Amino acid sequence: KLVVLGSVNADHVLQVPSFPRPGETLHGRNYQVIPGGKGANQAVAAARLNADIGFIACVGDDSFGINIRENFRMDGIDITAVKMQPNCPTGIAMIQVSDSGENSICLSAEANAKLTAAAIEPDLERIRQADYLLMQLETPLCGIEKAAQVGKDANTIVILNPAPARVLSDELLACVDMITPNETEAEVLTGVTVTDAESAQQAANILHAKGIQTVMITLGAKGVWLSQDGRGDIIAGFRVEATDTTAAGDTFNGAFVTGLLDGLVLESAIKFAHAAAAISVTRFGAQTSIPTRKEVEDFLAQ
Ligand code: ADP
């Protein structure tokens, strides 16, 4: 069984001709509200790929929060620990996508800020019972640290996707079994700019020294640098026509853990995750882009 702990966001996406300057008013188009949030994306990815998964999260009691909780259930997620916060909006991301393809994003944590160490007290037994615990960094650190410690003490394998990038304590990193930073996050955690195999291994070694056995640095279209016990190699990704890379990392993480739950060895779980993430970059949006198990199997059979 897998437990994902993390954020839920409503992504308010607007296409803009260019980003408005201070005081300027522009006309956007194609407004959409798309379910997002790194925690929710990773939970949905695992569920669509048929993982036995429970989600620990906080949503608001607004219509988005009520509906998204029901959507999680329909995707096959155990929502017992998805808590509805009274008089509180669900977390949001205001996203502008310019015609040149750049984006500009402003987040507000809202209900996600309530996922504290105290709030997850009722869920600790779930974490102890789980085989894997998967987390990111869009919810309060005290809750993440508590969950990681409880997971470590119970021999639950703790997987951290350290996104968005921030500096983390040695105490937290010592509870982590596997870490999946992208290049930016790896640099923030280690101070090493990842540009090639040598620098990737240098960054990985710093994370190994903090007590993390498996380091996977995701390299976008290039794939992943996988390092265990000081030895690493690249596991290449799949070549596809990318239209929107939103949630590529989230799909990768949810699919990777699902592969491990299915009993795949590391390299095979990474290949499975590359396939799921590659499909997601060919589609628009966060949760709208995450494939089903059948779609990934068909892709791998090509
Ligand atoms: P993040 O989205 O968190 O920054 P990356 O950009 O490193 O993470 O991408 C995570 C994973 O998504 C990659 O390891 C790969 O499997 C897949 N991926 C990302 N971009 C592409 C792409 N352009 N083509 C194919 N796969 C991609």
Coordinates of C-alpha atoms and ligand atoms in Angstrom, one line a residue:
K1 CA 0.0 0.0 0.0
L2 CA 1.1 3.6 -0.8
V3 CA 0.4 6.7 1.1
V4 CA 0.8 10.1 -0.6
L5 CA 0.9 13.2 1.7
G6 CA 0.7 16.6 0.0
S7 CA -1.1 19.6 -1.6
V8 CA -4.3 20.1 -3.5
N9 CA -4.6 23.1 -5.8
A10 CA -7.1 24.6 -8.2
D11 CA -5.1 25.8 -11.2
H12 CA -6.7 28.9 -12.6
V13 CA -5.1 29.0 -16.1
L14 CA -5.4 32.0 -18.5
Q15 CA -3.8 32.3 -21.9
V16 CA -2.3 35.8 -22.3
P17 CA -0.6 37.6 -25.2
S18 CA 2.2 38.7 -22.9
F19 CA 2.5 39.2 -19.1
P20 CA 0.8 42.4 -18.0
R21 CA 3.2 45.0 -16.5
P22 CA 2.3 46.8 -13.2
G23 CA -0.8 49.0 -13.8
E24 CA -1.5 47.5 -17.2
T25 CA -4.7 45.6 -18.2
L26 CA -4.7 43.0 -20.9
H27 CA -7.3 40.6 -22.3
G28 CA -6.7 36.9 -21.8
R29 CA -8.6 34.0 -23.2
N30 CA -9.3 30.2 -22.7
Y31 CA -9.8 30.5 -18.9
Q32 CA -9.8 27.0 -17.4
V33 CA -9.8 25.7 -13.8
I34 CA -7.7 22.5 -13.8
P35 CA -7.2 20.2 -10.8
G36 CA -3.5 20.5 -9.7
G37 CA -1.2 20.6 -6.7
K38 CA 1.8 18.3 -6.5
G39 CA 0.4 16.0 -3.9
A40 CA -2.9 15.6 -5.7
N41 CA -1.1 15.1 -9.1
Q42 CA 1.1 12.4 -7.7
A43 CA -1.8 10.6 -5.9
V44 CA -3.9 10.7 -9.1
A45 CA -1.0 9.4 -11.2
A46 CA -0.6 6.4 -8.8
A47 CA -4.4 5.8 -8.7
R48 CA -4.8 5.9 -12.5
L49 CA -2.0 3.4 -12.8
N50 CA -3.9 1.1 -10.3
A51 CA -1.8 1.6 -7.1
D52 CA -3.5 0.8 -3.8
I53 CA -3.3 4.4 -2.5
G54 CA -4.5 6.6 0.3
F55 CA -4.1 10.4 0.2
I56 CA -3.4 12.7 3.2
A57 CA -4.3 16.2 2.4
C58 CA -6.5 19.3 3.2
V59 CA -9.0 20.8 0.9
G60 CA -11.3 23.8 1.5
D61 CA -15.1 23.7 1.9
D62 CA -15.6 25.6 -1.3
S63 CA -17.2 23.9 -4.4
F64 CA -13.8 23.1 -5.8
G65 CA -12.8 21.3 -2.6
I66 CA -16.1 19.3 -2.4
N67 CA -15.8 18.3 -6.1
I68 CA -12.2 17.4 -6.1
R69 CA -12.5 15.1 -3.1
E70 CA -15.2 13.2 -5.0
N71 CA -13.0 13.1 -8.1
F72 CA -10.2 11.6 -6.1
R73 CA -12.6 8.9 -4.9
M74 CA -13.7 8.2 -8.5
D75 CA -10.1 7.9 -9.5
G76 CA -9.8 5.1 -6.9
I77 CA -8.0 7.0 -4.1
D78 CA -8.8 6.3 -0.4
I79 CA -10.0 9.7 0.7
T80 CA -10.5 9.0 4.4
A81 CA -7.6 11.3 5.2
V82 CA -8.5 14.1 2.8
K83 CA -9.7 16.6 5.3
M84 CA -12.2 19.4 4.5
Q85 CA -11.3 22.6 6.2
P86 CA -14.3 24.8 7.3
N87 CA -14.5 28.4 6.1
C88 CA -11.3 28.0 4.1
P89 CA -10.6 28.1 0.3
T90 CA -8.8 25.2 -1.4
G91 CA -5.2 26.0 -2.4
I92 CA -4.9 27.9 -5.6
A93 CA -2.4 28.6 -8.4
M94 CA -2.9 31.6 -10.7
I95 CA -1.2 30.6 -13.9
Q96 CA -0.7 32.8 -16.9
V97 CA 0.6 31.1 -20.1
S98 CA 1.9 33.5 -22.7
D99 CA 1.6 33.0 -26.4
S100 CA 5.4 32.4 -26.5
G101 CA 4.9 29.4 -24.2
E102 CA 6.4 30.8 -21.0
N103 CA 4.4 30.7 -17.8
S104 CA 4.1 32.9 -14.7
I105 CA 2.6 31.4 -11.6
C106 CA 1.5 32.7 -8.2
L107 CA 0.5 30.2 -5.5
S108 CA -1.5 30.6 -2.3
A109 CA -1.4 27.7 0.1
E110 CA -4.9 28.3 1.7
A111 CA -6.2 24.9 3.0
N112 CA -2.7 23.3 2.3
A113 CA -1.3 25.4 5.2
K114 CA -3.5 23.4 7.6
L115 CA -1.7 20.1 6.9
T116 CA 0.5 20.4 10.0
A117 CA 2.1 17.8 12.3
A118 CA -1.0 18.2 14.6
A119 CA -3.4 17.7 11.8
I120 CA -1.9 14.4 10.6
E121 CA -1.9 12.9 14.1
P122 CA -5.0 10.7 13.2
D123 CA -3.2 9.4 10.1
L124 CA 0.1 8.2 11.6
E125 CA -1.1 4.6 11.8
R126 CA -1.8 4.7 8.1
I127 CA 1.8 5.8 7.5
R128 CA 3.1 3.0 9.7
Q129 CA 1.1 0.4 7.9
A130 CA 2.1 1.6 4.4
D131 CA 4.9 0.1 2.2
Y132 CA 5.7 3.5 0.7
L133 CA 5.2 7.1 1.8
L134 CA 5.5 9.7 -1.0
M135 CA 5.7 13.5 -0.2
Q136 CA 6.6 16.8 -1.8
L137 CA 7.1 20.3 -0.3
E138 CA 3.9 22.3 -1.0
T139 CA 2.5 21.7 2.6
P140 CA 4.0 22.8 6.0
L141 CA 7.4 21.3 6.8
C142 CA 6.4 20.3 10.3
G143 CA 3.8 17.8 8.9
I144 CA 6.3 16.5 6.3
E145 CA 9.0 16.0 9.0
K146 CA 6.6 14.3 11.4
A147 CA 5.4 11.9 8.7
A148 CA 8.9 11.1 7.5
Q149 CA 10.0 10.3 11.1
V150 CA 7.0 8.1 11.7
G151 CA 7.6 6.3 8.3
K152 CA 11.3 5.8 9.0
D153 CA 10.6 4.3 12.5
A154 CA 8.0 1.9 11.1
N155 CA 10.3 0.8 8.1
T156 CA 7.9 2.4 5.6
I157 CA 10.0 3.4 2.6
V158 CA 10.1 7.2 2.5
I159 CA 10.3 8.9 -0.9
L160 CA 10.7 12.7 -1.1
N161 CA 10.1 14.7 -4.2
P162 CA 11.8 17.9 -2.9
A163 CA 9.6 20.3 -5.0
P164 CA 9.3 23.3 -5.1
A165 CA 13.0 23.8 -4.3
R166 CA 14.0 24.7 -0.7
V167 CA 16.7 24.0 1.7
L168 CA 15.9 21.1 4.1
S169 CA 17.3 20.0 7.5
D170 CA 19.7 17.1 7.9
E171 CA 17.1 15.6 10.3
L172 CA 14.5 15.4 7.6
L173 CA 16.9 14.1 4.9
A174 CA 18.1 11.4 7.3
C175 CA 14.6 9.9 7.3
V176 CA 14.4 9.8 3.5
D177 CA 15.2 6.5 1.6
M178 CA 14.8 7.8 -1.9
I179 CA 14.8 11.4 -3.3
T180 CA 13.8 12.7 -6.7
P181 CA 14.9 16.3 -7.2
N182 CA 15.0 17.9 -10.7
E183 CA 18.2 19.8 -11.6
T184 CA 17.1 23.1 -9.9
E185 CA 16.1 21.3 -6.7
A186 CA 19.3 19.3 -6.6
E187 CA 21.3 22.5 -6.8
V188 CA 19.3 24.1 -4.0
L189 CA 19.8 21.0 -1.8
T190 CA 23.5 20.4 -2.6
G191 CA 25.0 23.7 -4.0
V192 CA 26.1 21.7 -7.1
T193 CA 25.0 22.8 -10.5
V194 CA 24.0 19.7 -12.4
T195 CA 25.3 20.0 -16.0
D196 CA 26.8 16.6 -16.8
A197 CA 27.3 13.0 -15.4
E198 CA 30.2 14.1 -13.2
S199 CA 28.2 17.0 -11.5
A200 CA 25.1 14.8 -11.2
Q201 CA 27.1 12.2 -9.3
Q202 CA 28.7 14.9 -7.2
A203 CA 25.3 16.2 -6.2
A204 CA 24.1 12.6 -5.6
N205 CA 27.1 11.9 -3.3
I206 CA 26.2 14.9 -1.1
L207 CA 22.7 13.5 -0.7
H208 CA 24.0 10.0 0.0
A209 CA 26.2 11.5 2.7
K210 CA 23.0 12.8 4.4
G211 CA 21.8 9.2 4.7
I212 CA 19.7 8.8 1.5
Q213 CA 20.3 5.5 -0.2
T214 CA 18.7 6.1 -3.6
V215 CA 19.1 9.5 -5.5
M216 CA 17.2 10.1 -8.7
I217 CA 17.9 13.5 -10.3
T218 CA 15.3 14.1 -13.1
L219 CA 16.7 15.7 -16.2
G220 CA 13.6 16.6 -18.2
A221 CA 13.6 15.0 -21.7
K222 CA 17.0 13.5 -21.0
G223 CA 15.7 11.1 -18.3
V224 CA 17.0 10.5 -14.8
W225 CA 20.4 10.2 -13.1
L226 CA 20.1 7.2 -10.8
S227 CA 22.7 6.8 -8.1
Q228 CA 22.9 4.2 -5.4
D229 CA 25.6 3.9 -2.9
G230 CA 27.9 6.4 -4.7
R231 CA 27.5 4.8 -8.2
G232 CA 25.3 6.3 -10.8
D233 CA 24.1 6.1 -14.4
I234 CA 21.6 7.7 -16.7
I235 CA 18.3 6.0 -17.4
A236 CA 17.1 7.6 -20.6
G237 CA 13.5 8.9 -21.1
F238 CA 11.3 8.6 -24.2
R239 CA 11.3 11.0 -27.1
V240 CA 7.9 12.7 -27.6
E241 CA 6.5 15.9 -29.0
A242 CA 6.1 18.0 -25.9
T243 CA 3.1 20.4 -25.7
D244 CA 2.9 21.1 -21.9
T245 CA 5.3 19.8 -19.3
T246 CA 3.1 20.7 -16.3
A247 CA 2.9 17.8 -13.9
A248 CA 5.6 15.8 -15.8
G249 CA 7.6 15.4 -12.6
D250 CA 4.4 14.6 -10.6
T251 CA 3.4 11.9 -13.1
F252 CA 6.9 10.5 -13.0
N253 CA 6.9 10.3 -9.1
G254 CA 3.4 8.7 -8.9
A255 CA 4.2 6.2 -11.6
F256 CA 7.6 5.4 -10.2
V257 CA 6.2 4.4 -6.8
T258 CA 3.4 2.4 -8.5
G259 CA 6.1 0.5 -10.3
L260 CA 7.9 -0.3 -7.1
L261 CA 4.6 -1.4 -5.5
D262 CA 4.1 -3.8 -8.4
G263 CA 7.5 -5.3 -7.6
L264 CA 9.5 -3.8 -10.4
V265 CA 13.3 -3.3 -9.9
L266 CA 14.4 0.3 -9.8
E267 CA 15.5 0.6 -13.4
S268 CA 12.2 -0.9 -14.6
A269 CA 10.1 1.3 -12.3
I270 CA 12.0 4.3 -13.8
K271 CA 11.2 3.2 -17.4
F272 CA 7.6 2.7 -16.5
A273 CA 7.6 6.2 -14.9
H274 CA 9.3 7.7 -18.0
A275 CA 6.6 6.3 -20.2
A276 CA 3.8 7.8 -18.0
A277 CA 5.5 11.1 -17.8
A278 CA 6.2 11.2 -21.6
I279 CA 2.5 10.7 -22.3
S280 CA 1.7 13.5 -19.8
V281 CA 3.9 16.1 -21.6
T282 CA 2.0 15.5 -24.9
R283 CA -1.2 16.8 -23.2
F284 CA -2.4 20.0 -21.6
G285 CA -2.8 20.7 -17.9
A286 CA -2.0 18.9 -14.7
Q287 CA -4.4 16.1 -13.7
T288 CA -6.0 16.3 -17.2
S289 CA -2.7 15.1 -18.7
I290 CA -2.1 12.0 -16.4
P291 CA -2.5 8.7 -18.3
T292 CA -4.2 5.5 -17.3
R293 CA -2.5 2.2 -16.9
K294 CA -3.8 0.9 -20.2
E295 CA -2.4 4.0 -22.0
V296 CA 1.1 3.4 -20.5
E297 CA 1.0 -0.3 -21.4
D298 CA 0.0 0.5 -24.9
F299 CA 2.8 3.2 -25.1
L300 CA 5.4 0.7 -23.9
A301 CA 4.2 -2.0 -26.3
Q302 CA 4.8 0.3 -29.3
Ligands
ADP1 P1 10.0 18.6 -13.3 O1 8.8 18.6 -14.2 O2 9.7 18.2 -11.9 O3 10.9 19.8 -13.4 P2 11.6 17.1 -15.1 O4 11.5 18.2 -16.1 O5 13.0 16.6 -14.8 O6 10.8 17.3 -13.8 O7 10.8 15.8 -15.8 C1 10.5 14.7 -15.0 C2 10.3 13.5 -15.9 O8 9.3 13.8 -16.9 C3 11.6 13.2 -16.7 O9 12.5 12.3 -16.0 C4 11.0 12.4 -17.9 O10 10.6 11.1 -17.6 C5 9.7 13.2 -18.1 N1 9.8 14.3 -19.1 C6 9.9 15.7 -18.8 N2 10.0 16.4 -19.9 C7 10.0 15.5 -20.9 C8 10.0 15.7 -22.4 N3 10.2 16.9 -23.0 N4 10.0 14.5 -23.1 C9 9.8 13.3 -22.6 N5 9.8 13.1 -21.2 C10 9.8 14.2 -20.4

